[in-house]
Amino acid sequence: MSLSDLPGSLPERPVTDPFGNQVPLDARGGPTTALAEPVERVRSLWVTGVVLVNVGINAAFFGPIQVLLGQQAIHFDEGQKEAILALVTGCGAAVSLVANPLFGAFSDRTASRFGRRVPWVVLGAILGAAALVALAGAPNVAVMTILWCLVQAGCNGAYAAITAAIPDRVPVPQRGTVGGLAAMGQTVGILAGAVIASVVSGNFALGYIVCAAALLAGVVLYLFKNDDAPLSAETRPPFKLWTFVKGFWISPVRYPDFAWAWLTRFLVNVGNHMVTLYLLFFLKDAVHLEETQGIKPEFGVLILTGLYAVMVIVTSVVGGAISDRMGKRKPLVIISSIVISIASLILGFDPTWTGAIAGAVVLGIGFGAYLAVDFALITQVLPTALDRGRDLGVINVANSLPQVIAPLIAYPFVAFWGGYVSLYVAAAVIGLLGAVFVVKIKGVA
């Protein structure tokens, strides 16, 4: 029996989390259930629910991004399709940068009897699905843009909540495994989105409806099997707007491990996006795929993406489990970051179809393991239990921002500074910096 099991006054010493931050107490003087560090291993059914939510969210994201939005842009004005697609996806990306940490922070403060995360997973999925269905009948580009921004808002709200549910419920020794399975769910969702877009065969309206159905179906199991502990209203700090806004700045001086974790993830993602950004043009102009192999570059991208995705699925699950068994995160994060950089160099110095296949496989091996193990590492450097959703949302900016930054870095290399060799060498160097800075994290082995 612990002090928190006994009636009476508050303990003489404040209760703190592993980082020395004071944890809010319940009426009996013990840490609230929602904020306590989890110690019981989660069940397979709960993990399955989390994986399915990730599948649904990513199918709803990537079916439109990969194909459906482009088809709708052609429907409105084929001559301006590139500009329309850039406008719609650019506005959506801007929304995602804000929505993820914002909705994560909202979920942190939710004192619902259903728990902190479930309401936002469900409401986010409903908003995203409704906007997708409405997209099917969007009358013009302006409405299309607004609705895609709503899809981004809803899906990011659900994603912020389901991501925060993992450190809420999963004990540290199991986080690599669960993080790997969640990463697997994300990759399966991306493939599912591509399959949906292909199956509807140009009928983008039907594609949006199927993506909406996948999003809603993905949350059903989690809705009923979530074990989401409620946050009691009395332990929730009073809302002060300026304090709430300031909370999104997480001081690198006070929380250096969090800052280094953010920077390393940002650098690795910048390098990864630099590798994949011009893949179609690389196959066309450097590999000369159609001339040498008789394969259209577009189909070549599909083949490489499939190989990459399969390796991500395998190594995310295996890498996460190995990390849990070792009880260490940093060595595997460093090794996987180096593997990602090796993939960049293979592409740069062997611009052939064989080299492209090898690069895609190696990239998938490295990135899958990285996704699983780095996520587990990040959950161990979060500043407070009370703000897990917000802080993971800030981390997710390191996933989204590289999509904006990478093209700005990549274009000069391709156009002016040596072409694809220099591009992929630069991507490798940036990824290696991510590996180097992991050693700066002191609070995790």
Tab-separated table of C-alpha atoms in Angstrom, residues 3 9-15 29:
chain	number	residue	atom	x	y	z
A	3	LEU	CA	0.628	6.855	0.731
A	9	SER	CA	-4.016	15.023	4.571
A	10	LEU	CA	-1.711	15.689	1.687
A	11	PRO	CA	1.803	14.244	1.858
A	12	GLU	CA	4.440	16.479	3.383
A	13	ARG	CA	6.561	16.436	0.233
A	14	PRO	CA	5.199	17.357	-3.196
A	15	VAL	CA	4.773	14.503	-5.670
A	29	GLY	CA	-3.236	13.570	-1.911
